CSV table of C-alpha atoms and ligand atoms in Angstrom, one decimal:
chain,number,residue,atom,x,y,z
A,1,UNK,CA,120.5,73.3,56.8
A,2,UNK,CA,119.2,69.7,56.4
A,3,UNK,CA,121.3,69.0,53.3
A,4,UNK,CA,119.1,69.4,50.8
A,5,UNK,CA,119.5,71.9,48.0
A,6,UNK,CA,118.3,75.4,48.6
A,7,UNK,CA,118.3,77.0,45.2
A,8,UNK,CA,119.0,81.0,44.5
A,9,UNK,CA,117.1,82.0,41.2
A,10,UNK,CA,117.3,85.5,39.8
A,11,UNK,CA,114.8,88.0,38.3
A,12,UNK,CA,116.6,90.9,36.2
A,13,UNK,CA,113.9,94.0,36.0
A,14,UNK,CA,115.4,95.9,33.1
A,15,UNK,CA,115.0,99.1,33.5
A,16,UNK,CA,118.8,100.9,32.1
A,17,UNK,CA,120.4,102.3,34.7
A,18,UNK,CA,117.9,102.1,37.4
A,19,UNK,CA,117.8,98.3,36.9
A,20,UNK,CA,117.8,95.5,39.3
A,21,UNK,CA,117.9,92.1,40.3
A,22,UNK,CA,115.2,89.9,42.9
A,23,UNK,CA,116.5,87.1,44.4
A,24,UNK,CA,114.4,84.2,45.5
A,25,UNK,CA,115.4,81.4,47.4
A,26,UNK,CA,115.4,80.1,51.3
A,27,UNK,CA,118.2,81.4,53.4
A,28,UNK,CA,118.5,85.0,51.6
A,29,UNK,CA,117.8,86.8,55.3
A,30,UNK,CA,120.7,85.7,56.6
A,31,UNK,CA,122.8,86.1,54.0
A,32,UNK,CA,122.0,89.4,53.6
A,33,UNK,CA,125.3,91.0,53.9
A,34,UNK,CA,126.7,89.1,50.7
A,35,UNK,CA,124.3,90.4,48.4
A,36,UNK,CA,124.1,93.8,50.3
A,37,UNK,CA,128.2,94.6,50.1
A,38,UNK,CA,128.8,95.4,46.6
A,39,UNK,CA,126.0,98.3,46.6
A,40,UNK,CA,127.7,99.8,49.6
A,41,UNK,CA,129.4,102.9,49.3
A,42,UNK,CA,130.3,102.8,52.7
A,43,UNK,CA,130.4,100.2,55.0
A,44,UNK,CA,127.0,101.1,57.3
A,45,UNK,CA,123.0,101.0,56.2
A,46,UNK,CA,119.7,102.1,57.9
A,47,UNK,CA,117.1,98.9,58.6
A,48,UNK,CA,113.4,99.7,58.5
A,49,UNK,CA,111.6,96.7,60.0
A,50,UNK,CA,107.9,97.1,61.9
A,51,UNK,CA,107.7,95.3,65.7
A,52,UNK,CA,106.7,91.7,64.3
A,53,UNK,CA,108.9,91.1,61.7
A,54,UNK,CA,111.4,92.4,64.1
A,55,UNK,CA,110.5,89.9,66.0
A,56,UNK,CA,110.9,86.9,63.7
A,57,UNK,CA,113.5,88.6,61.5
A,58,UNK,CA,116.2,91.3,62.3
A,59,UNK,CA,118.4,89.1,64.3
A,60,UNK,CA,119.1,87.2,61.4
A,61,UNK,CA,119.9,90.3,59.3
A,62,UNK,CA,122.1,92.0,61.7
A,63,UNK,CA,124.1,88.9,62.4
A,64,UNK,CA,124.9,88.6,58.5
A,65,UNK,CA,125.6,92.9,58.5
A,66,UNK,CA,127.8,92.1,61.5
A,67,UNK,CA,129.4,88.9,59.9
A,68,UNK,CA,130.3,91.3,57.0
A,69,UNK,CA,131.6,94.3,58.9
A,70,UNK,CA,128.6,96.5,57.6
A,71,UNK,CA,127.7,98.5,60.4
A,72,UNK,CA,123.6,99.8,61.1
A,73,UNK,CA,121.4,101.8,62.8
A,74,UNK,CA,117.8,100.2,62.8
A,75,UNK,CA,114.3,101.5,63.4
A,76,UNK,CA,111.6,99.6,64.4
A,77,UNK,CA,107.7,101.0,63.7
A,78,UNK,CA,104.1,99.8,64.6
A,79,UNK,CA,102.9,97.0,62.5
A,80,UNK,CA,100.1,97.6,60.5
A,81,UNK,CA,98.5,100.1,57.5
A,82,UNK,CA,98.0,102.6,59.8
A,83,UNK,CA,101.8,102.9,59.5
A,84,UNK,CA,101.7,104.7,56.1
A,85,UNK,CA,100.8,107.7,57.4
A,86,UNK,CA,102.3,111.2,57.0
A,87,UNK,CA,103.0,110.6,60.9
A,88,UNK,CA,105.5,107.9,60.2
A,89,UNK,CA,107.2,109.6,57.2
A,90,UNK,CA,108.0,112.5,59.6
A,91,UNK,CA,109.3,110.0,62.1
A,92,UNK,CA,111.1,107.5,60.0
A,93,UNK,CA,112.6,110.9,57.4
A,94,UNK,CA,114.2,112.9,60.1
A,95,UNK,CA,115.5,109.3,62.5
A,96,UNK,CA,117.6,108.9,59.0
A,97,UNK,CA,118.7,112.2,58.9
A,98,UNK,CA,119.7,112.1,62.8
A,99,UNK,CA,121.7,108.4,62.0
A,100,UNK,CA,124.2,110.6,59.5
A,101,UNK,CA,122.4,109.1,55.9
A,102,UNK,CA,124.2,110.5,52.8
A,103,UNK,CA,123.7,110.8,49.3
A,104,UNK,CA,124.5,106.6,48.1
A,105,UNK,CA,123.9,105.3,51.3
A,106,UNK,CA,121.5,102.6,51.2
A,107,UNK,CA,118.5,102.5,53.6
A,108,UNK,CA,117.1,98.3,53.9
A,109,UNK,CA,113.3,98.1,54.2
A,110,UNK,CA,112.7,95.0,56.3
A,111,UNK,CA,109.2,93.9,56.5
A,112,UNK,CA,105.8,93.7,54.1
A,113,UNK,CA,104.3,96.3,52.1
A,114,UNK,CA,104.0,98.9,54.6
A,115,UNK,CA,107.6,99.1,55.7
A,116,UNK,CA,108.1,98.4,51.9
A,117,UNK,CA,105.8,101.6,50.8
A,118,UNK,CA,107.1,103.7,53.5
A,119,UNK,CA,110.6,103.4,53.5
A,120,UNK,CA,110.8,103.3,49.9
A,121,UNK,CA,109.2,107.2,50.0
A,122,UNK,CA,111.8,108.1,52.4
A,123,UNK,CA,114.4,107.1,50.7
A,124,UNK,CA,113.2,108.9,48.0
A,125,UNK,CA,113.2,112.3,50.0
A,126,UNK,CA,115.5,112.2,52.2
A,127,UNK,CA,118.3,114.5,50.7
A,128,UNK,CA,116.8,114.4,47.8
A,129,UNK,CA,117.0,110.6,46.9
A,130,UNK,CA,119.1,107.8,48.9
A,131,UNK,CA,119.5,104.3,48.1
A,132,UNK,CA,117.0,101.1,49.1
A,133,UNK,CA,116.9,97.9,49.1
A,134,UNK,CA,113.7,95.6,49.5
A,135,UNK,CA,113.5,92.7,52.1
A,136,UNK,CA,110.4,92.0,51.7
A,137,UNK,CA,108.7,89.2,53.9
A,138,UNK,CA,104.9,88.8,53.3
A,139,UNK,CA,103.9,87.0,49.5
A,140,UNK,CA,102.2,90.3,48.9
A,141,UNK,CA,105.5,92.0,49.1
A,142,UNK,CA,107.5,89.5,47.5
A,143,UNK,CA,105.4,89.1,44.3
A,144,UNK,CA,104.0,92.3,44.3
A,145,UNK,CA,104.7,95.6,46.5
A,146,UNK,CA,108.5,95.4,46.6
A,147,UNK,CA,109.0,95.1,42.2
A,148,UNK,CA,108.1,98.4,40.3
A,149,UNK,CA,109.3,100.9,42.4
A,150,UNK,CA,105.9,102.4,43.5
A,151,UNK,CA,106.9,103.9,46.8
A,152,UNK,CA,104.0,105.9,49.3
A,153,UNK,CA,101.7,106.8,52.5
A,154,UNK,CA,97.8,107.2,52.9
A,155,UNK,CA,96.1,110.5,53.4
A,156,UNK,CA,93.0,110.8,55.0
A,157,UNK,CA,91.5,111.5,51.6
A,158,UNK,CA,92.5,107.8,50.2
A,159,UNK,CA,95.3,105.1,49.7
A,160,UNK,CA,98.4,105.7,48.1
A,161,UNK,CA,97.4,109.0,47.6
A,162,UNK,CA,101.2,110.5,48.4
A,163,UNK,CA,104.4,108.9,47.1
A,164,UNK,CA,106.8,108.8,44.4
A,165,UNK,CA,108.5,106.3,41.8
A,166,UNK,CA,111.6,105.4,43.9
A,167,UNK,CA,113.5,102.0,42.4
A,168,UNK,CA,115.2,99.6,44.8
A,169,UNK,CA,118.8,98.7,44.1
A,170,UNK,CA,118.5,95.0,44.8
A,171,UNK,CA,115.6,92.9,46.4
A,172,UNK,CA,115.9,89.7,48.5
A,173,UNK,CA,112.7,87.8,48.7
A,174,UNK,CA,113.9,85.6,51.3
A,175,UNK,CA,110.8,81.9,51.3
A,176,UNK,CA,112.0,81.2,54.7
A,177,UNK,CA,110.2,84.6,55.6
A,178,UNK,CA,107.0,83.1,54.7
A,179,UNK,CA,107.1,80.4,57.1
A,180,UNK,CA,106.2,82.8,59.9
A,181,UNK,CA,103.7,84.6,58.3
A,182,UNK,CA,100.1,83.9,59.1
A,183,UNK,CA,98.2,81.6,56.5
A,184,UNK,CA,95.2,84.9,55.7
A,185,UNK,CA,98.7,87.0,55.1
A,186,UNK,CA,99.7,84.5,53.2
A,187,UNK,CA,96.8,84.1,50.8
A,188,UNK,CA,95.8,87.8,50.7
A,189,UNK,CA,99.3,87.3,48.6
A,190,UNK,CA,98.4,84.3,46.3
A,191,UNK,CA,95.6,86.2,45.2
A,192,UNK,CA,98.3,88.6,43.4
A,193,UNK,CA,100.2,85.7,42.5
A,194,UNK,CA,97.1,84.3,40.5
A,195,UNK,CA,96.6,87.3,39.0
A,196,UNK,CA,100.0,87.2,37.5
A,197,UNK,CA,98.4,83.6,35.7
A,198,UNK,CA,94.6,85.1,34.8
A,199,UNK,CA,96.2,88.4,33.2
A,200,UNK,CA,98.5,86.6,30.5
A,201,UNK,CA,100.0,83.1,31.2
A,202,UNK,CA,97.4,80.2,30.9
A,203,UNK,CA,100.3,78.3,31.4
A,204,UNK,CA,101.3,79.4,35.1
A,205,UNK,CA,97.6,79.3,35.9
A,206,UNK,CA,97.6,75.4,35.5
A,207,UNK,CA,100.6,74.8,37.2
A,208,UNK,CA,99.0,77.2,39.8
A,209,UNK,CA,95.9,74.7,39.9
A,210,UNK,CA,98.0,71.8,40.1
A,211,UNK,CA,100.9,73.2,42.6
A,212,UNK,CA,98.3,74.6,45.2
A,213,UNK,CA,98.5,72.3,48.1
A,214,UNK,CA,101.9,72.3,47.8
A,215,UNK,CA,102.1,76.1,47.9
A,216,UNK,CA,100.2,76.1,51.0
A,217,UNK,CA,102.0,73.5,52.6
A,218,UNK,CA,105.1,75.2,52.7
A,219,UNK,CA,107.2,73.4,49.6
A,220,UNK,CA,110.3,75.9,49.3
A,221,UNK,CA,110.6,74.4,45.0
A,222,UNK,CA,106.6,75.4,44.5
A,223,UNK,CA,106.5,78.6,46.4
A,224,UNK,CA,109.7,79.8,45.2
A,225,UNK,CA,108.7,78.6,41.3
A,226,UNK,CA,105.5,80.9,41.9
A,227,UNK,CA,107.3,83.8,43.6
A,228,UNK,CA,109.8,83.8,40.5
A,229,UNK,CA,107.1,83.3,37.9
A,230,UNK,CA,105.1,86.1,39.3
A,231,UNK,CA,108.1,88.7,40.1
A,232,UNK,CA,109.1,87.6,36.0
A,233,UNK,CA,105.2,88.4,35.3
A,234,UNK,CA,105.3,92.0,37.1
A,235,UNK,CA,109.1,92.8,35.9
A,236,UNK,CA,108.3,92.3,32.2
A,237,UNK,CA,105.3,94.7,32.9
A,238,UNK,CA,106.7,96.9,34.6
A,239,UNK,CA,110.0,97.4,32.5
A,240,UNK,CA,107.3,97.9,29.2
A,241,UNK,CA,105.4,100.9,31.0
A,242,UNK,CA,107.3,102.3,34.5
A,243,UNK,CA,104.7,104.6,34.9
A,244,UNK,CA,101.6,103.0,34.1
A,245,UNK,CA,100.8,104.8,31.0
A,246,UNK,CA,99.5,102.1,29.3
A,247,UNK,CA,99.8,98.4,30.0
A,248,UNK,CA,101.0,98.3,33.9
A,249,UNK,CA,97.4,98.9,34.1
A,250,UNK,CA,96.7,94.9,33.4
A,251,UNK,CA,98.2,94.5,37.3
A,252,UNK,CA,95.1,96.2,38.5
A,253,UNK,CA,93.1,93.1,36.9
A,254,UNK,CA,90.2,92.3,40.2
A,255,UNK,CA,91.3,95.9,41.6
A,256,UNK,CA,88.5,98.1,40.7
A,257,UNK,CA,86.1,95.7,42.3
A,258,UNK,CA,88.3,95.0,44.5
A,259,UNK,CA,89.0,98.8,46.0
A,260,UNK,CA,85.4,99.2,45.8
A,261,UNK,CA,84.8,96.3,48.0
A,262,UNK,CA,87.9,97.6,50.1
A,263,UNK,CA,86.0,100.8,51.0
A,264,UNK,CA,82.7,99.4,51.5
A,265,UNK,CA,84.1,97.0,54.4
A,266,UNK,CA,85.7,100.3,55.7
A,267,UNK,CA,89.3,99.4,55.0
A,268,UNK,CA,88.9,96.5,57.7
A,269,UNK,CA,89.7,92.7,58.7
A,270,UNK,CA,86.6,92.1,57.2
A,271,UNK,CA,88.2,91.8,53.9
A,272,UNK,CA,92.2,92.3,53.2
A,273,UNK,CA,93.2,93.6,50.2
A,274,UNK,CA,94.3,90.6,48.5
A,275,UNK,CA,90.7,88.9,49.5
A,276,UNK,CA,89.3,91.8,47.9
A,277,UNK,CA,91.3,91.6,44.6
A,278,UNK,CA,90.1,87.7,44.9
A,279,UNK,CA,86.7,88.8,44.7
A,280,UNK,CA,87.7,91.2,42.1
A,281,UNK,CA,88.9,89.0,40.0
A,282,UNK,CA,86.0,86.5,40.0
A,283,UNK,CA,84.0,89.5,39.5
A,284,UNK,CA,86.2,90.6,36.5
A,285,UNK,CA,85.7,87.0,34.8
A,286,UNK,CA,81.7,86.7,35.9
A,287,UNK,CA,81.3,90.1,34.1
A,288,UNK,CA,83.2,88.9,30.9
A,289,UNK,CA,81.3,86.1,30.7
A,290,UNK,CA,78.1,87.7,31.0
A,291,UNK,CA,79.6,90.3,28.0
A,292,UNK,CA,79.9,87.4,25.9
A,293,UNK,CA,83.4,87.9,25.5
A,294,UNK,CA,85.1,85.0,27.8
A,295,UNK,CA,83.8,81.3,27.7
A,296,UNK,CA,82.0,80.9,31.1
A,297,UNK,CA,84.0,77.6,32.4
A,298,UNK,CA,86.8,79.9,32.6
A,299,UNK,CA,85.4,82.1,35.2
A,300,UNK,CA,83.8,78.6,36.5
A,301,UNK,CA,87.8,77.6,36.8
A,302,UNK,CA,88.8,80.8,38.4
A,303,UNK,CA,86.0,80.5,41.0
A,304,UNK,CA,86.7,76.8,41.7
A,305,UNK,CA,90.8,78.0,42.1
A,306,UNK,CA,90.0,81.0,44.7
A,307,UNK,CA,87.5,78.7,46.5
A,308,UNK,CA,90.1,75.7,46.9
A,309,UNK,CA,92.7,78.2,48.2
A,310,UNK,CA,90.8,79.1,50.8
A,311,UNK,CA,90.1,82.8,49.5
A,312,UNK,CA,86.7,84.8,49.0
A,313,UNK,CA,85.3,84.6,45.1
A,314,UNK,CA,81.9,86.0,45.6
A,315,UNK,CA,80.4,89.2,47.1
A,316,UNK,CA,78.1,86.2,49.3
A,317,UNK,CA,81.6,85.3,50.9
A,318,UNK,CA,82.0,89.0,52.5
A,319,UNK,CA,80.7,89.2,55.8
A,320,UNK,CA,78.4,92.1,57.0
A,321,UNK,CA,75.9,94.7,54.9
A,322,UNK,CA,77.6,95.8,51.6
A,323,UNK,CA,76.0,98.9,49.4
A,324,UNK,CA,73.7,97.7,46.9
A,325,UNK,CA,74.7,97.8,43.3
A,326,UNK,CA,74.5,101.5,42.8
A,327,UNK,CA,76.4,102.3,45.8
A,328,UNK,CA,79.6,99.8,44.4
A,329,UNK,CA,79.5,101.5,41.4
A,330,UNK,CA,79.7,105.0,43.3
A,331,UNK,CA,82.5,103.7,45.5
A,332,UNK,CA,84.4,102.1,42.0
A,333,UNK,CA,84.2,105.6,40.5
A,334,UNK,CA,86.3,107.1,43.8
A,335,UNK,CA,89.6,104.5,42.7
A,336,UNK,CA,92.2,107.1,41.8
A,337,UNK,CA,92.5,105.4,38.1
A,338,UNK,CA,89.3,107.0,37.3
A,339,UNK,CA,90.4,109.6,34.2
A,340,UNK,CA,87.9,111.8,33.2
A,341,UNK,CA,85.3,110.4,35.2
A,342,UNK,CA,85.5,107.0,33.2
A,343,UNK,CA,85.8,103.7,35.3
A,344,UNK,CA,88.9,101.6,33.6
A,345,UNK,CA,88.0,98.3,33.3
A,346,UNK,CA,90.3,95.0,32.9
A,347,UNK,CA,88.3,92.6,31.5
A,348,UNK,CA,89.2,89.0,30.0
A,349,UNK,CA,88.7,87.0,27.3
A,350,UNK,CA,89.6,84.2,29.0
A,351,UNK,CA,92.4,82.6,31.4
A,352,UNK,CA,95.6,84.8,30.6
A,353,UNK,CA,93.7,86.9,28.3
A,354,UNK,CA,93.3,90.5,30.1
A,355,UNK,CA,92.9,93.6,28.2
A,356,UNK,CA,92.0,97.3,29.2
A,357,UNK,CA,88.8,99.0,28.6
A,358,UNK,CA,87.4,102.0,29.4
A,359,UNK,CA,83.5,101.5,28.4
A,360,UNK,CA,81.7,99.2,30.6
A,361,UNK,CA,78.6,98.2,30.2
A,362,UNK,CA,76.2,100.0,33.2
A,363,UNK,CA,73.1,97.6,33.6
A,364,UNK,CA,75.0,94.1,33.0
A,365,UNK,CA,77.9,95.4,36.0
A,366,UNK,CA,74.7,96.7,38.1
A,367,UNK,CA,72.7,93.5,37.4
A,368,UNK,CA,76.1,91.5,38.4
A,369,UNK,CA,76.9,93.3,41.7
A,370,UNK,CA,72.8,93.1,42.7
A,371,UNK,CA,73.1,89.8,43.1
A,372,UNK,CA,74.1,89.3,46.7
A,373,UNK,CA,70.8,88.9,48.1
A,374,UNK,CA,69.4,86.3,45.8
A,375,UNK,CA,72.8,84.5,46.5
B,401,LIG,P1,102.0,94.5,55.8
B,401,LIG,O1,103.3,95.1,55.5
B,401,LIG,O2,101.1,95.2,56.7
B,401,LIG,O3,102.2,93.0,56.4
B,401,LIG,C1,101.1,92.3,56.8
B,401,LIG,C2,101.3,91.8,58.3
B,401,LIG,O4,102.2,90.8,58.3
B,401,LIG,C3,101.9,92.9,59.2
B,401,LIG,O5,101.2,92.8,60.4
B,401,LIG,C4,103.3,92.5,59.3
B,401,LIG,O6,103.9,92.9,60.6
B,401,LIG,C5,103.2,91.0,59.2
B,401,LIG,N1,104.4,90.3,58.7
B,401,LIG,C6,105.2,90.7,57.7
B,401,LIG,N2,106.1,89.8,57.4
B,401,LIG,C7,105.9,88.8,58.3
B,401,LIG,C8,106.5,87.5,58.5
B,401,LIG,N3,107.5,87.1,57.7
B,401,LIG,N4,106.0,86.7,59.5
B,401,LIG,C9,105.0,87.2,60.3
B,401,LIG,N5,104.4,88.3,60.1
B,401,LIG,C10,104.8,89.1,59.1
B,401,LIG,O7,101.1,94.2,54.5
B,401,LIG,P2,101.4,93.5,53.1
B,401,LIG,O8,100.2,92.7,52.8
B,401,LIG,O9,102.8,92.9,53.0
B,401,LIG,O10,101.4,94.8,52.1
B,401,LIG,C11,100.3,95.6,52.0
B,401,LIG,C12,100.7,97.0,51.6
B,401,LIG,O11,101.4,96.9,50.3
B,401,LIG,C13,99.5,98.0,51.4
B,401,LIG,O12,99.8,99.2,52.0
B,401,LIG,C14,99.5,98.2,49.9
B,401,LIG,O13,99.0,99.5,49.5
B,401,LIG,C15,100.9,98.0,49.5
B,401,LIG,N6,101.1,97.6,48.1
B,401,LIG,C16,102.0,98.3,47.4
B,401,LIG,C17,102.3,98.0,46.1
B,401,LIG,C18,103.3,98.7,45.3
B,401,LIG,O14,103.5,98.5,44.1
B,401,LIG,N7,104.1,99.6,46.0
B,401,LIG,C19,101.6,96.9,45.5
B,401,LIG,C20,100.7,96.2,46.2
B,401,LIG,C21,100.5,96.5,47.5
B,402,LIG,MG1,97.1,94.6,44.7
């Protein structure tokens, strides 16, 4: 420590019982076992961590279990999506059942959205339902995968496509953790953070526009002011509608396009999800303005905001042949929050104005995404 102050702050997601705090601050990693101790039953957790957070990460955590007396077992997986995988459950449920896990032991998922995802379904499985807690390490995770309590694996028929609603007991998004992450991991999470600003807080979205270099340059006060704003942003959401009935469907603001856009680049490095929510969400404002229903400097400002990040904003920014406009359509109409056969829609009436719809209008969205080519 350099001697300069390292602030905590903590985000309450209300949810009764089943409710839970995120802490945010520098340092949390390796002081794990303090915030860990009280949720023990026992004195002994599970760690699920992939090979390069491993790397850059675990020692620190097991030093602070060890410093604390709480003994673990750890597993260690491949890195990458591919990791969500039916494969992996099998692997990572029955390695818990072979370290002794019982009913209110807590499992520690160590490691992005993946580990994250994964470990979260297992814990919800395993005899019928153990305890986790988040670590998460990536922005994504932090601001987005690690709140709400959506827990799952892909299928080979999609994403997500297997899981459950499994609550943490307590996460620790540690901003030290972001200073090892690569800067495309890094602002394949700002895109969700924005999103937190676009969908209903003008407010954050200025601060976003003026904080930015800061953000990227590593300032522990910005990042962890934008990590804490976003996790407040998702929490409120999420403690309003658990199960997406209704409003949690505002968080998918830039996803249809984005899923769409997603599948057409086959899932690859060609565009990660959080560059493909970017897109989405320029998209999303383009095709309000064009509906007359948002004022067309915002989707200027949102544009300008992705661009100066460093982030995609326009189908022209995706490398390699994308469908035309029918064929985005087609691949919009496979995202699994199709009901009925009707695309939802969150469109905007402006910055931090997003509402849900469920008409869209064909020719002005096929007009919109034919425009590549004349880009
Ligand atoms: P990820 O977990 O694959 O992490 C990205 C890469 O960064 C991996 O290679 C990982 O090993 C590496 N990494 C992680 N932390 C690091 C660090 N501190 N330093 C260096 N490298 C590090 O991906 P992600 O972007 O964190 O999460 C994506 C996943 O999250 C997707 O599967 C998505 O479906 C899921 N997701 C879930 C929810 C939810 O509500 N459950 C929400 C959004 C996204
Ligand atoms: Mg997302």
């Amino acid at each position: 420590m350099t001697g300069e102050v390292r602030e905590m702050r903590t985000v309450r997601v209300e949810l009764g019982e089943r409710g839970y705090d995120i802490h945010v601050g520098p340092g949390l990693i390796a002081q794990a076992g303090k915030y860990l101790e009280p949720l023990l039953r026992r004195a002994r957790v599970a760690i699920v961590t992939d090979e390069t957070v491993a790397r850059h990460h675990l020692p620190a955590l097991t030093a602070s279990l060890d410093e604390h007396g709480i003994a673990h077992d750890e597993i260690v997986l491949p890195a990458g999506e591919s990791t969500k995988s039916f494969a992996q459950l099998e692997k990572l449920t029955e390695w818990l059942l072979e370290t002794g896990v019982e009913r209110g032991d807590l499992v520690i998922a160590l490691g992005g959205g993946v580990i994250g995802d994964l470990t979260g379904f297992a814990a919800s499985i395993v005899r019928r339902g153990v305890d986790f807690a988040q670590i998460p390490t990536t922005l994504l995770s932090q601001v987005d995968s690690s709140v709400g309590g959506k827990t799952g694996i892909n299928t080979k028929q999609g994403k997500n496509l297997a899981g459950a609603f499994h609550q943490p007991r307590l996460v620790l998004a540690d901003t030290d953790a972001l200073k090892t992450l690569p800067m495309r991991d890094f602002l394949a999470g700002y895109a969700e953070v924005v999103k937190y600003g676009l969908i209903d807080d003008r407010d954050f979205f200025d601060w976003l526009e003026t904080n930015l270099d800061a953000i990227k340059a590593g300032d522990d006060a910005a990042r962890s002011y934008a990590i804490v704003k976003s996790c407040e942003a998702k929490a409120a959401i999420v403690a309003a509608d658990e199960r997406e009935s209704n409003v949690r469907a505002l968080l998918n603001l830039g996803h249809t396009f984005g899923h769409a856009l997603e599948a057409a680049t086959g899932f690859s490095n060609k565009l990660v999800h959080g560059e493909g929510v970017a897109v989405g969400m320029a998209l999303a404002f383009d095709y309000s303005a064009r509906l007359g229903l948002c004022p067309s400097q915002d989707a200027v400002r949102v544009h300008r905001h992705l661009e100066r990040a460093g982030l995609p904003c326009s189908l022209a920014d995706i490398p390699g042949p994308l469908p035309d406009a029918e064929g985005l359509i087609a691949l919009m109409g496979q995202d699994k929050k199709v009901v009925d056969g009707k695309l939802t829609f969150i469109l905007v009436r402006g910055i931090g104005e997003a509402f849900i719809t469920r008409d869209a209008d064909r020719g002005t969205l096929k007009a919109l995404l034919g425009e590549r080519e004349a880009a």
